[in-house]
Amino acid sequence: MERIRRLVLTLAALALAAGALAQTDVSVWFHSGKGPERDALAAQVEAFNGSQNTYRVVAEQLPEGTYNDQVQAAALSNDLPCLLDFDGPFIYNYAWSGFLRPIDAYVSDGLRADVLPSILDQGTYAGQLYSLGTFDSGLGLYANRRYLEAAGVRIPTGIDDAWTAEEFDDALARLTALPEVEYALDLKFNYGQGEWFTYGFSPILQSAGADLIDRDGYQNAEPLTSPEAIAAMERFQGWFENGWATNAPAGDVDFHERQIAALSWVGHWQYNPHAEALGEDLLILPLPDFGTGSKTGMGSWNWGITTSCDVPDGAWAFLEFLMQPDEILRMTDANGAVPARFSAIEMSELYGEGAPLELFAEQLNTIAVPRPQTPAYPVITDAFAEVIANIAGGADVATQLQQARQRIEQDIEDNRGYPTD
Amino acid sequence: MARRAAWTHALYYLLMTLLAGFFLFPVVIMLVSSLKPDDALIMRHMSSGLAFVPTEVSLQNYRDVFDNVAFLKALRNSVLIVGSIVVIGLFVNSLIAYGLARFRFRGRGLLVSVVIALIIIPFESIAVPLLLIVNRFGWLDTLYVQAIPFIADAFSIFLFYQFFIQVPRDLEEAAVVDGASRFRIYWSVVLPLSRPIIATVTILLFLRHWGQLLWPVMVARSVEVRPLTVAMQQFFGQQPREWGQIMAFAAMITIPVLIVYLLFNRWFVQSIASSGVKG
């Protein structure tokens, strides 16, 4: 009897070992963001590896500050992993450069229908889907109800009811006049010149009827110098000239801790500190309507399968695992971002119906504008961020926009229009 | 007269103290901020004199660094990489320089000129071709790929060369008469006389490679071979920044630099005074 028991145990151990040996490795890179996000992804890798015997995810966390540089270097040396995550600004350039493979064939109709349109827009380049994110970002206005009421400013009730540009200017003037308020609008200039400026402030252009580039073919940046763009950016400059906003805030806490600003133009990531400091006085509002309706930004980290990957099915198996509603919530509970699927949003305590950040999910489903889906985006964002920094400092708006347009069009010309063939 | 001298002396010390304070400001802010556990507090104090005052003292940021980053592993990697570059580099570069300074051969002058010309080529301009080369060797994601390309260094060769041509030949000729080989002369006569330039090259190589970011970013992927500069990039991503941890990390990677400088300080100053090197 004992002999048989040993034999069975030995055979079971051998079978397990054989199973482990038969597993195919799938290399995965991801940015090591803040602690909870990093821990959530590490737990997901472990859960995936424990859930099946076909693939084994071998994950490497790379520091976020130099993540894109490391990806670029790895692409140069043909050393990319099978699956990697990357921030929104880089996807189109990666797709155009041939680092990524389309994933349309893997995405079922059911999954596609359940994913936020912003996630699909972000992942689409030249008509093909190259990436999926498990979460998206929300951008809007946080407001201090106490100050709005003291200044007699109307409180918008939803996207269709957003402040008009004139109303917004009037609100900024009244709020700045309050004795507790040093300046009405915190635009997070402490984040510094970079992607924030484009992500945060290009919705002004788009709401005014302008844009960063002509999206029909992505061959010129004419909309950037249109009368609408100039007027919108002159209005933006006026906020600084009138003392309603500052381009040199002392820190990150003027709206919530110090409460010397009445409004904060920022993303979902500031919800927790704002809610802790303001409690019931915290309001979350859509960005103002500058002419063609309120608009907002979108996009965050997303996943793509590389062309050099020799086990794309394995890479997709892991990505599909990450896209399950429970796994999406595991991640968004950790990083506070907007869940990528409607079914996950429904279960979310932050973004579900009646939840405090419901507006952000609604915006992503209705008014969010994707980043220009062109490989020229890194140049576009760099040029526009410089425009924002300079006009906030008092530079001539039309001249700045013209210079940015020239730089963008020069880049497109240098790359022969970024042909897709 | 004595009173005037005393005043001049006092003024001199006052000026020097102010200058020292000016240069110490960033270090003090770094150390003080690293002890404040609240990031919002650090940001608020940053625009006032309170940035220099440890209003709260806590080692929490240091604990968080150890929790969030494999700091000791990165420190070990940096020490191994930079230590290899410095130790092997001292030997290799001084040997090359000695050869150029002492041997007479056709093309020697051209070779010296080429070495000097190499100094002005920025690393950034050769980084990509170098990446492709080391990739063909299969060296990516290793510790040695971060050291080997920097062992032979044109500037170090130039510094040694400049020093060696000033060393009196008489000493070496006496050794030749005693039957010493060329290598023996280099090792037992020339190198012991070269402590100031060795100290200078050590400090310059150490400083340059301790803070090296571009190359490790290009070639180091895994945490096993990641040096401190890349490990620190973990804190530079999403807003809001965790300034307390950034300052604690920065404080901990600054300390080895100060130790190396203090160890070689005397010879370094001596070498600068004699050769006019401006690192």
PDB file of N, CA, C and O in Angstrom, chain A residues 29 31-35 37-38 60-66 69-70 73-74 76-79 190-192 250-253 257-258 269-270 301, chain B residues 38 40 43-44 46-47 67-69 128 131-132 135 140-141 213 216-223 226 230-231 233-234 236-242:
ATOM      1  N   TRP A  29       7.184  43.840 -19.879  1.00  0.00           N
ATOM      2  CA  TRP A  29       7.748  45.014 -19.192  1.00  0.00           C
ATOM      3  C   TRP A  29       6.611  45.920 -18.760  1.00  0.00           C
ATOM      4  O   TRP A  29       5.648  46.108 -19.516  1.00  0.00           O
ATOM      5  N   HIS A  31       5.935  49.742 -16.371  1.00  0.00           N
ATOM      6  CA  HIS A  31       6.546  50.840 -15.617  1.00  0.00           C
ATOM      7  C   HIS A  31       6.259  50.624 -14.138  1.00  0.00           C
ATOM      8  O   HIS A  31       5.148  50.246 -13.767  1.00  0.00           O
ATOM      9  N   SER A  32       7.263  50.837 -13.327  1.00  0.00           N
ATOM     10  CA  SER A  32       7.004  50.698 -11.894  1.00  0.00           C
ATOM     11  C   SER A  32       6.532  52.043 -11.374  1.00  0.00           C
ATOM     12  O   SER A  32       7.316  52.924 -11.067  1.00  0.00           O
ATOM     13  N   GLY A  33       5.245  52.198 -11.349  1.00  0.00           N
ATOM     14  CA  GLY A  33       4.644  53.451 -10.877  1.00  0.00           C
ATOM     15  C   GLY A  33       4.663  53.513  -9.369  1.00  0.00           C
ATOM     16  O   GLY A  33       5.572  53.011  -8.723  1.00  0.00           O
ATOM     17  N   LYS A  34       3.646  54.107  -8.830  1.00  0.00           N
ATOM     18  CA  LYS A  34       3.611  54.249  -7.378  1.00  0.00           C
ATOM     19  C   LYS A  34       3.345  52.887  -6.736  1.00  0.00           C
ATOM     20  O   LYS A  34       2.825  51.971  -7.369  1.00  0.00           O
ATOM     21  N   GLY A  35       3.692  52.770  -5.444  1.00  0.00           N
ATOM     22  CA  GLY A  35       3.658  51.494  -4.728  1.00  0.00           C
ATOM     23  C   GLY A  35       2.425  50.632  -4.962  1.00  0.00           C
ATOM     24  O   GLY A  35       2.543  49.487  -5.415  1.00  0.00           O
ATOM     25  N   GLU A  37       0.094  50.612  -7.230  1.00  0.00           N
ATOM     26  CA  GLU A  37      -0.064  50.196  -8.621  1.00  0.00           C
ATOM     27  C   GLU A  37       0.921  49.069  -8.956  1.00  0.00           C
ATOM     28  O   GLU A  37       0.581  48.085  -9.600  1.00  0.00           O
ATOM     29  N   ARG A  38       2.137  49.259  -8.467  1.00  0.00           N
ATOM     30  CA  ARG A  38       3.193  48.264  -8.702  1.00  0.00           C
ATOM     31  C   ARG A  38       2.822  46.934  -8.040  1.00  0.00           C
ATOM     32  O   ARG A  38       2.943  45.873  -8.638  1.00  0.00           O
ATOM     33  N   GLU A  60       9.251  42.303 -15.856  1.00  0.00           N
ATOM     34  CA  GLU A  60      10.322  43.196 -15.426  1.00  0.00           C
ATOM     35  C   GLU A  60       9.728  44.586 -15.208  1.00  0.00           C
ATOM     36  O   GLU A  60       9.078  45.130 -16.100  1.00  0.00           O
ATOM     37  N   GLN A  61       9.942  45.123 -14.019  1.00  0.00           N
ATOM     38  CA  GLN A  61       9.473  46.491 -13.757  1.00  0.00           C
ATOM     39  C   GLN A  61      10.595  47.463 -14.085  1.00  0.00           C
ATOM     40  O   GLN A  61      11.700  47.313 -13.569  1.00  0.00           O
ATOM     41  N   LEU A  62      10.309  48.449 -14.917  1.00  0.00           N
ATOM     42  CA  LEU A  62      11.318  49.452 -15.249  1.00  0.00           C
ATOM     43  C   LEU A  62      10.917  50.800 -14.650  1.00  0.00           C
ATOM     44  O   LEU A  62       9.727  51.123 -14.620  1.00  0.00           O
ATOM     45  N   PRO A  63      11.891  51.578 -14.193  1.00  0.00           N
ATOM     46  CA  PRO A  63      11.562  52.853 -13.552  1.00  0.00           C
ATOM     47  C   PRO A  63      10.802  53.779 -14.500  1.00  0.00           C
ATOM     48  O   PRO A  63      11.165  53.904 -15.674  1.00  0.00           O
ATOM     49  N   GLU A  64       9.775  54.431 -13.974  1.00  0.00           N
ATOM     50  CA  GLU A  64       8.900  55.212 -14.838  1.00  0.00           C
ATOM     51  C   GLU A  64       9.607  56.420 -15.469  1.00  0.00           C
ATOM     52  O   GLU A  64       9.337  56.775 -16.615  1.00  0.00           O
ATOM     53  N   GLY A  65      10.517  57.020 -14.704  1.00  0.00           N
ATOM     54  CA  GLY A  65      11.164  58.243 -15.185  1.00  0.00           C
ATOM     55  C   GLY A  65      11.921  58.075 -16.484  1.00  0.00           C
ATOM     56  O   GLY A  65      12.049  59.013 -17.268  1.00  0.00           O
ATOM     57  N   THR A  66      12.450  56.875 -16.726  1.00  0.00           N
ATOM     58  CA  THR A  66      13.237  56.650 -17.940  1.00  0.00           C
ATOM     59  C   THR A  66      12.634  55.539 -18.788  1.00  0.00           C
ATOM     60  O   THR A  66      13.295  54.994 -19.668  1.00  0.00           O
ATOM     61  N   ASP A  69      12.619  55.933 -22.615  1.00  0.00           N
ATOM     62  CA  ASP A  69      13.980  55.877 -23.159  1.00  0.00           C
ATOM     63  C   ASP A  69      14.469  54.428 -23.222  1.00  0.00           C
ATOM     64  O   ASP A  69      15.144  54.028 -24.175  1.00  0.00           O
ATOM     65  N   GLN A  70      14.123  53.660 -22.201  1.00  0.00           N
ATOM     66  CA  GLN A  70      14.565  52.262 -22.187  1.00  0.00           C
ATOM     67  C   GLN A  70      13.851  51.458 -23.275  1.00  0.00           C
ATOM     68  O   GLN A  70      14.458  50.590 -23.896  1.00  0.00           O
ATOM     69  N   ALA A  73      15.502  52.373 -26.561  1.00  0.00           N
ATOM     70  CA  ALA A  73      16.816  51.732 -26.682  1.00  0.00           C
ATOM     71  C   ALA A  73      16.643  50.249 -26.995  1.00  0.00           C
ATOM     72  O   ALA A  73      17.363  49.688 -27.832  1.00  0.00           O
ATOM     73  N   ALA A  74      15.673  49.618 -26.328  1.00  0.00           N
ATOM     74  CA  ALA A  74      15.443  48.192 -26.569  1.00  0.00           C
ATOM     75  C   ALA A  74      14.934  47.962 -27.993  1.00  0.00           C
ATOM     76  O   ALA A  74      15.276  46.964 -28.625  1.00  0.00           O
ATOM     77  N   LEU A  76      15.722  49.780 -30.571  1.00  0.00           N
ATOM     78  CA  LEU A  76      16.904  49.929 -31.426  1.00  0.00           C
ATOM     79  C   LEU A  76      17.715  48.640 -31.475  1.00  0.00           C
ATOM     80  O   LEU A  76      18.238  48.262 -32.526  1.00  0.00           O
ATOM     81  N   SER A  77      17.825  48.008 -30.330  1.00  0.00           N
ATOM     82  CA  SER A  77      18.663  46.807 -30.277  1.00  0.00           C
ATOM     83  C   SER A  77      17.840  45.534 -30.452  1.00  0.00           C
ATOM     84  O   SER A  77      18.327  44.441 -30.158  1.00  0.00           O
ATOM     85  N   ASN A  78      16.598  45.691 -30.915  1.00  0.00           N
ATOM     86  CA  ASN A  78      15.715  44.553 -31.172  1.00  0.00           C
ATOM     87  C   ASN A  78      15.604  43.650 -29.958  1.00  0.00           C
ATOM     88  O   ASN A  78      15.716  42.427 -30.051  1.00  0.00           O
ATOM     89  N   ASP A  79      15.392  44.277 -28.834  1.00  0.00           N
ATOM     90  CA  ASP A  79      15.448  43.571 -27.568  1.00  0.00           C
ATOM     91  C   ASP A  79      14.162  43.800 -26.763  1.00  0.00           C
ATOM     92  O   ASP A  79      14.171  43.707 -25.543  1.00  0.00           O
ATOM     93  N   ASN A 190       2.943  73.768 -11.362  1.00  0.00           N
ATOM     94  CA  ASN A 190       4.053  73.167 -10.622  1.00  0.00           C
ATOM     95  C   ASN A 190       4.462  71.821 -11.215  1.00  0.00           C
ATOM     96  O   ASN A 190       5.541  71.318 -10.922  1.00  0.00           O
ATOM     97  N   TYR A 191       3.618  71.219 -12.075  1.00  0.00           N
ATOM     98  CA  TYR A 191       4.015  69.968 -12.733  1.00  0.00           C
ATOM     99  C   TYR A 191       5.134  70.223 -13.745  1.00  0.00           C
ATOM    100  O   TYR A 191       5.805  69.287 -14.170  1.00  0.00           O
ATOM    101  N   GLY A 192       5.282  71.472 -14.140  1.00  0.00           N
ATOM    102  CA  GLY A 192       6.360  71.808 -15.062  1.00  0.00           C
ATOM    103  C   GLY A 192       5.967  71.604 -16.517  1.00  0.00           C
ATOM    104  O   GLY A 192       4.976  70.940 -16.829  1.00  0.00           O
ATOM    105  N   ALA A 250       3.381  78.044  -5.450  1.00  0.00           N
ATOM    106  CA  ALA A 250       4.398  77.682  -4.454  1.00  0.00           C
ATOM    107  C   ALA A 250       4.501  76.167  -4.303  1.00  0.00           C
ATOM    108  O   ALA A 250       5.497  75.658  -3.829  1.00  0.00           O
ATOM    109  N   GLY A 251       3.461  75.451  -4.699  1.00  0.00           N
ATOM    110  CA  GLY A 251       3.507  73.999  -4.537  1.00  0.00           C
ATOM    111  C   GLY A 251       2.260  73.365  -5.090  1.00  0.00           C
ATOM    112  O   GLY A 251       1.576  73.942  -5.933  1.00  0.00           O
ATOM    113  N   ASP A 252       1.966  72.179  -4.565  1.00  0.00           N
ATOM    114  CA  ASP A 252       0.877  71.376  -5.114  1.00  0.00           C
ATOM    115  C   ASP A 252      -0.389  71.473  -4.258  1.00  0.00           C
ATOM    116  O   ASP A 252      -1.349  70.773  -4.513  1.00  0.00           O
ATOM    117  N   VAL A 253      -0.392  72.320  -3.250  1.00  0.00           N
ATOM    118  CA  VAL A 253      -1.436  72.229  -2.220  1.00  0.00           C
ATOM    119  C   VAL A 253      -2.286  73.484  -2.096  1.00  0.00           C
ATOM    120  O   VAL A 253      -3.022  73.639  -1.127  1.00  0.00           O
ATOM    121  N   GLU A 257      -5.015  72.072   0.573  1.00  0.00           N
ATOM    122  CA  GLU A 257      -4.511  72.286   1.934  1.00  0.00           C
ATOM    123  C   GLU A 257      -4.549  73.756   2.342  1.00  0.00           C
ATOM    124  O   GLU A 257      -5.074  74.119   3.379  1.00  0.00           O
ATOM    125  N   ARG A 258      -3.995  74.601   1.488  1.00  0.00           N
ATOM    126  CA  ARG A 258      -3.951  76.025   1.837  1.00  0.00           C
ATOM    127  C   ARG A 258      -5.270  76.727   1.511  1.00  0.00           C
ATOM    128  O   ARG A 258      -5.574  77.768   2.074  1.00  0.00           O
ATOM    129  N   TRP A 269      -6.279  61.916 -10.417  1.00  0.00           N
ATOM    130  CA  TRP A 269      -5.278  61.528  -9.428  1.00  0.00           C
ATOM    131  C   TRP A 269      -5.266  62.451  -8.203  1.00  0.00           C
ATOM    132  O   TRP A 269      -4.686  62.109  -7.190  1.00  0.00           O
ATOM    133  N   GLN A 270      -5.896  63.610  -8.326  1.00  0.00           N
ATOM    134  CA  GLN A 270      -5.917  64.517  -7.177  1.00  0.00           C
ATOM    135  C   GLN A 270      -7.185  64.356  -6.347  1.00  0.00           C
ATOM    136  O   GLN A 270      -7.404  65.106  -5.401  1.00  0.00           O
ATOM    137  N   TRP A 301      -1.729  54.843 -19.411  1.00  0.00           N
ATOM    138  CA  TRP A 301      -0.866  53.713 -19.769  1.00  0.00           C
ATOM    139  C   TRP A 301      -1.690  52.621 -20.430  1.00  0.00           C
ATOM    140  O   TRP A 301      -2.814  52.357 -20.004  1.00  0.00           O
TER     141      TRP A 301
ATOM    142  N   ASP B  38       6.445  64.658   5.483  1.00  0.00           N
ATOM    143  CA  ASP B  38       5.251  65.090   4.757  1.00  0.00           C
ATOM    144  C   ASP B  38       5.655  65.812   3.460  1.00  0.00           C
ATOM    145  O   ASP B  38       6.281  66.875   3.499  1.00  0.00           O
ATOM    146  N   ALA B  40       3.831  67.402   1.272  1.00  0.00           N
ATOM    147  CA  ALA B  40       3.185  68.710   1.122  1.00  0.00           C
ATOM    148  C   ALA B  40       3.946  69.765   1.926  1.00  0.00           C
ATOM    149  O   ALA B  40       4.123  70.908   1.482  1.00  0.00           O
ATOM    150  N   MET B  43       7.043  70.843   0.055  1.00  0.00           N
ATOM    151  CA  MET B  43       6.730  71.780  -1.028  1.00  0.00           C
ATOM    152  C   MET B  43       6.415  73.172  -0.478  1.00  0.00           C
ATOM    153  O   MET B  43       6.814  74.182  -1.049  1.00  0.00           O
ATOM    154  N   ARG B  44       5.699  73.199   0.632  1.00  0.00           N
ATOM    155  CA  ARG B  44       5.357  74.513   1.219  1.00  0.00           C
ATOM    156  C   ARG B  44       6.607  75.227   1.699  1.00  0.00           C
ATOM    157  O   ARG B  44       6.785  76.415   1.503  1.00  0.00           O
ATOM    158  N   MET B  46       9.603  74.818   0.638  1.00  0.00           N
ATOM    159  CA  MET B  46      10.605  75.007  -0.404  1.00  0.00           C
ATOM    160  C   MET B  46      10.718  76.469  -0.840  1.00  0.00           C
ATOM    161  O   MET B  46      11.783  76.918  -1.247  1.00  0.00           O
ATOM    162  N   SER B  47       9.627  77.205  -0.729  1.00  0.00           N
ATOM    163  CA  SER B  47       9.676  78.601  -1.178  1.00  0.00           C
ATOM    164  C   SER B  47       9.970  79.560  -0.031  1.00  0.00           C
ATOM    165  O   SER B  47       9.832  80.773  -0.181  1.00  0.00           O
ATOM    166  N   ASP B  67      11.857  50.366   1.170  1.00  0.00           N
ATOM    167  CA  ASP B  67      10.667  49.546   0.884  1.00  0.00           C
ATOM    168  C   ASP B  67      10.320  49.558  -0.611  1.00  0.00           C
ATOM    169  O   ASP B  67       9.854  48.568  -1.155  1.00  0.00           O
ATOM    170  N   ASN B  68      10.521  50.719  -1.250  1.00  0.00           N
ATOM    171  CA  ASN B  68      10.032  50.880  -2.630  1.00  0.00           C
ATOM    172  C   ASN B  68      11.064  50.562  -3.703  1.00  0.00           C
ATOM    173  O   ASN B  68      10.704  50.316  -4.851  1.00  0.00           O
ATOM    174  N   VAL B  69      12.324  50.646  -3.361  1.00  0.00           N
ATOM    175  CA  VAL B  69      13.373  50.445  -4.365  1.00  0.00           C
ATOM    176  C   VAL B  69      14.391  49.449  -3.804  1.00  0.00           C
ATOM    177  O   VAL B  69      14.627  49.427  -2.595  1.00  0.00           O
ATOM    178  N   VAL B 128      24.411  55.489 -29.601  1.00  0.00           N
ATOM    179  CA  VAL B 128      23.601  54.531 -30.370  1.00  0.00           C
ATOM    180  C   VAL B 128      24.471  53.500 -31.093  1.00  0.00           C
ATOM    181  O   VAL B 128      24.221  52.290 -30.983  1.00  0.00           O
ATOM    182  N   LEU B 131      25.603  51.078 -28.607  1.00  0.00           N
ATOM    183  CA  LEU B 131      24.522  50.165 -28.200  1.00  0.00           C
ATOM    184  C   LEU B 131      24.405  49.003 -29.191  1.00  0.00           C
ATOM    185  O   LEU B 131      24.276  47.839 -28.790  1.00  0.00           O
ATOM    186  N   LEU B 132      24.483  49.335 -30.479  1.00  0.00           N
ATOM    187  CA  LEU B 132      24.344  48.289 -31.495  1.00  0.00           C
ATOM    188  C   LEU B 132      25.518  47.310 -31.428  1.00  0.00           C
ATOM    189  O   LEU B 132      25.346  46.104 -31.607  1.00  0.00           O
ATOM    190  N   ASN B 135      25.187  45.118 -28.344  1.00  0.00           N
ATOM    191  CA  ASN B 135      24.074  44.190 -28.556  1.00  0.00           C
ATOM    192  C   ASN B 135      24.533  42.988 -29.381  1.00  0.00           C
ATOM    193  O   ASN B 135      24.169  41.846 -29.108  1.00  0.00           O
ATOM    194  N   LEU B 140      24.068  42.995 -23.511  1.00  0.00           N
ATOM    195  CA  LEU B 140      23.026  43.817 -22.893  1.00  0.00           C
ATOM    196  C   LEU B 140      22.563  43.226 -21.566  1.00  0.00           C
ATOM    197  O   LEU B 140      22.577  42.023 -21.372  1.00  0.00           O
ATOM    198  N   ASP B 141      22.140  44.138 -20.694  1.00  0.00           N
ATOM    199  CA  ASP B 141      21.598  43.765 -19.392  1.00  0.00           C
ATOM    200  C   ASP B 141      22.612  43.012 -18.530  1.00  0.00           C
ATOM    201  O   ASP B 141      22.291  41.993 -17.915  1.00  0.00           O
ATOM    202  N   LEU B 213      23.745  58.381 -16.453  1.00  0.00           N
ATOM    203  CA  LEU B 213      22.366  57.918 -16.586  1.00  0.00           C
ATOM    204  C   LEU B 213      22.074  57.359 -17.985  1.00  0.00           C
ATOM    205  O   LEU B 213      21.484  56.291 -18.136  1.00  0.00           O
ATOM    206  N   PRO B 216      23.391  53.553 -18.789  1.00  0.00           N
ATOM    207  CA  PRO B 216      22.642  52.510 -18.065  1.00  0.00           C
ATOM    208  C   PRO B 216      21.184  52.417 -18.500  1.00  0.00           C
ATOM    209  O   PRO B 216      20.629  51.319 -18.572  1.00  0.00           O
ATOM    210  N   VAL B 217      20.573  53.549 -18.823  1.00  0.00           N
ATOM    211  CA  VAL B 217      19.184  53.513 -19.294  1.00  0.00           C
ATOM    212  C   VAL B 217      19.088  52.701 -20.578  1.00  0.00           C
ATOM    213  O   VAL B 217      18.139  51.955 -20.801  1.00  0.00           O
ATOM    214  N   MET B 218      20.127  52.826 -21.418  1.00  0.00           N
ATOM    215  CA  MET B 218      20.091  52.137 -22.707  1.00  0.00           C
ATOM    216  C   MET B 218      20.389  50.642 -22.595  1.00  0.00           C
ATOM    217  O   MET B 218      19.885  49.855 -23.386  1.00  0.00           O
ATOM    218  N   VAL B 219      21.197  50.258 -21.609  1.00  0.00           N
ATOM    219  CA  VAL B 219      21.659  48.862 -21.618  1.00  0.00           C
ATOM    220  C   VAL B 219      21.223  48.027 -20.414  1.00  0.00           C
ATOM    221  O   VAL B 219      21.310  46.802 -20.461  1.00  0.00           O
ATOM    222  N   ALA B 220      20.796  48.680 -19.342  1.00  0.00           N
ATOM    223  CA  ALA B 220      20.432  47.910 -18.139  1.00  0.00           C
ATOM    224  C   ALA B 220      18.916  47.785 -18.045  1.00  0.00           C
ATOM    225  O   ALA B 220      18.221  48.787 -17.998  1.00  0.00           O
ATOM    226  N   ARG B 221      18.414  46.588 -18.071  1.00  0.00           N
ATOM    227  CA  ARG B 221      16.967  46.386 -18.005  1.00  0.00           C
ATOM    228  C   ARG B 221      16.531  45.884 -16.623  1.00  0.00           C
ATOM    229  O   ARG B 221      15.615  46.406 -16.029  1.00  0.00           O
ATOM    230  N   SER B 222      17.166  44.830 -16.165  1.00  0.00           N
ATOM    231  CA  SER B 222      16.656  44.168 -14.961  1.00  0.00           C
ATOM    232  C   SER B 222      17.187  44.835 -13.696  1.00  0.00           C
ATOM    233  O   SER B 222      18.221  45.507 -13.701  1.00  0.00           O
ATOM    234  N   VAL B 223      16.471  44.585 -12.630  1.00  0.00           N
ATOM    235  CA  VAL B 223      16.837  45.175 -11.346  1.00  0.00           C
ATOM    236  C   VAL B 223      18.184  44.620 -10.872  1.00  0.00           C
ATOM    237  O   VAL B 223      18.900  45.263 -10.102  1.00  0.00           O
ATOM    238  N   ARG B 226      20.773  47.054 -12.312  1.00  0.00           N
ATOM    239  CA  ARG B 226      20.381  48.466 -12.362  1.00  0.00           C
ATOM    240  C   ARG B 226      21.205  49.299 -11.373  1.00  0.00           C
ATOM    241  O   ARG B 226      21.247  48.985 -10.188  1.00  0.00           O
ATOM    242  N   VAL B 230      19.569  54.901 -12.317  1.00  0.00           N
ATOM    243  CA  VAL B 230      18.353  54.391 -12.972  1.00  0.00           C
ATOM    244  C   VAL B 230      17.303  54.042 -11.918  1.00  0.00           C
ATOM    245  O   VAL B 230      16.114  54.338 -12.088  1.00  0.00           O
ATOM    246  N   ALA B 231      17.751  53.450 -10.819  1.00  0.00           N
ATOM    247  CA  ALA B 231      16.804  53.097  -9.754  1.00  0.00           C
ATOM    248  C   ALA B 231      16.062  54.340  -9.261  1.00  0.00           C
ATOM    249  O   ALA B 231      14.876  54.294  -8.956  1.00  0.00           O
ATOM    250  N   GLN B 233      15.072  56.783 -10.902  1.00  0.00           N
ATOM    251  CA  GLN B 233      14.048  57.244 -11.849  1.00  0.00           C
ATOM    252  C   GLN B 233      12.662  56.707 -11.511  1.00  0.00           C
ATOM    253  O   GLN B 233      11.663  57.165 -12.056  1.00  0.00           O
ATOM    254  N   GLN B 234      12.624  55.721 -10.624  1.00  0.00           N
ATOM    255  CA  GLN B 234      11.328  55.206 -10.198  1.00  0.00           C
ATOM    256  C   GLN B 234      10.485  56.308  -9.546  1.00  0.00           C
ATOM    257  O   GLN B 234       9.275  56.241  -9.537  1.00  0.00           O
ATOM    258  N   PHE B 236      10.440  59.431 -10.527  1.00  0.00           N
ATOM    259  CA  PHE B 236      10.098  60.515 -11.460  1.00  0.00           C
ATOM    260  C   PHE B 236       9.111  60.007 -12.504  1.00  0.00           C
ATOM    261  O   PHE B 236       9.470  59.655 -13.606  1.00  0.00           O
ATOM    262  N   GLY B 237       7.885  59.949 -12.106  1.00  0.00           N
ATOM    263  CA  GLY B 237       6.851  59.515 -13.026  1.00  0.00           C
ATOM    264  C   GLY B 237       5.602  60.307 -12.752  1.00  0.00           C
ATOM    265  O   GLY B 237       5.530  61.494 -13.023  1.00  0.00           O
ATOM    266  N   GLN B 238       4.636  59.613 -12.172  1.00  0.00           N
ATOM    267  CA  GLN B 238       3.350  60.253 -11.955  1.00  0.00           C
ATOM    268  C   GLN B 238       3.439  61.361 -10.910  1.00  0.00           C
ATOM    269  O   GLN B 238       4.229  61.286  -9.986  1.00  0.00           O
ATOM    270  N   GLN B 239       2.567  62.359 -11.125  1.00  0.00           N
ATOM    271  CA  GLN B 239       2.390  63.398 -10.125  1.00  0.00           C
ATOM    272  C   GLN B 239       1.426  62.874  -9.061  1.00  0.00           C
ATOM    273  O   GLN B 239       0.596  62.032  -9.368  1.00  0.00           O
ATOM    274  N   PRO B 240       1.443  63.347  -7.849  1.00  0.00           N
ATOM    275  CA  PRO B 240       2.439  64.272  -7.315  1.00  0.00           C
ATOM    276  C   PRO B 240       3.732  63.543  -6.948  1.00  0.00           C
ATOM    277  O   PRO B 240       3.715  62.372  -6.623  1.00  0.00           O
ATOM    278  N   ARG B 241       4.824  64.276  -7.022  1.00  0.00           N
ATOM    279  CA  ARG B 241       6.129  63.698  -6.721  1.00  0.00           C
ATOM    280  C   ARG B 241       6.259  63.404  -5.219  1.00  0.00           C
ATOM    281  O   ARG B 241       5.737  64.140  -4.387  1.00  0.00           O
ATOM    282  N   GLU B 242       7.021  62.353  -4.918  1.00  0.00           N
ATOM    283  CA  GLU B 242       7.284  62.034  -3.511  1.00  0.00           C
ATOM    284  C   GLU B 242       8.649  62.627  -3.158  1.00  0.00           C
ATOM    285  O   GLU B 242       9.669  61.941  -3.160  1.00  0.00           O
TER     286      GLU B 242
END
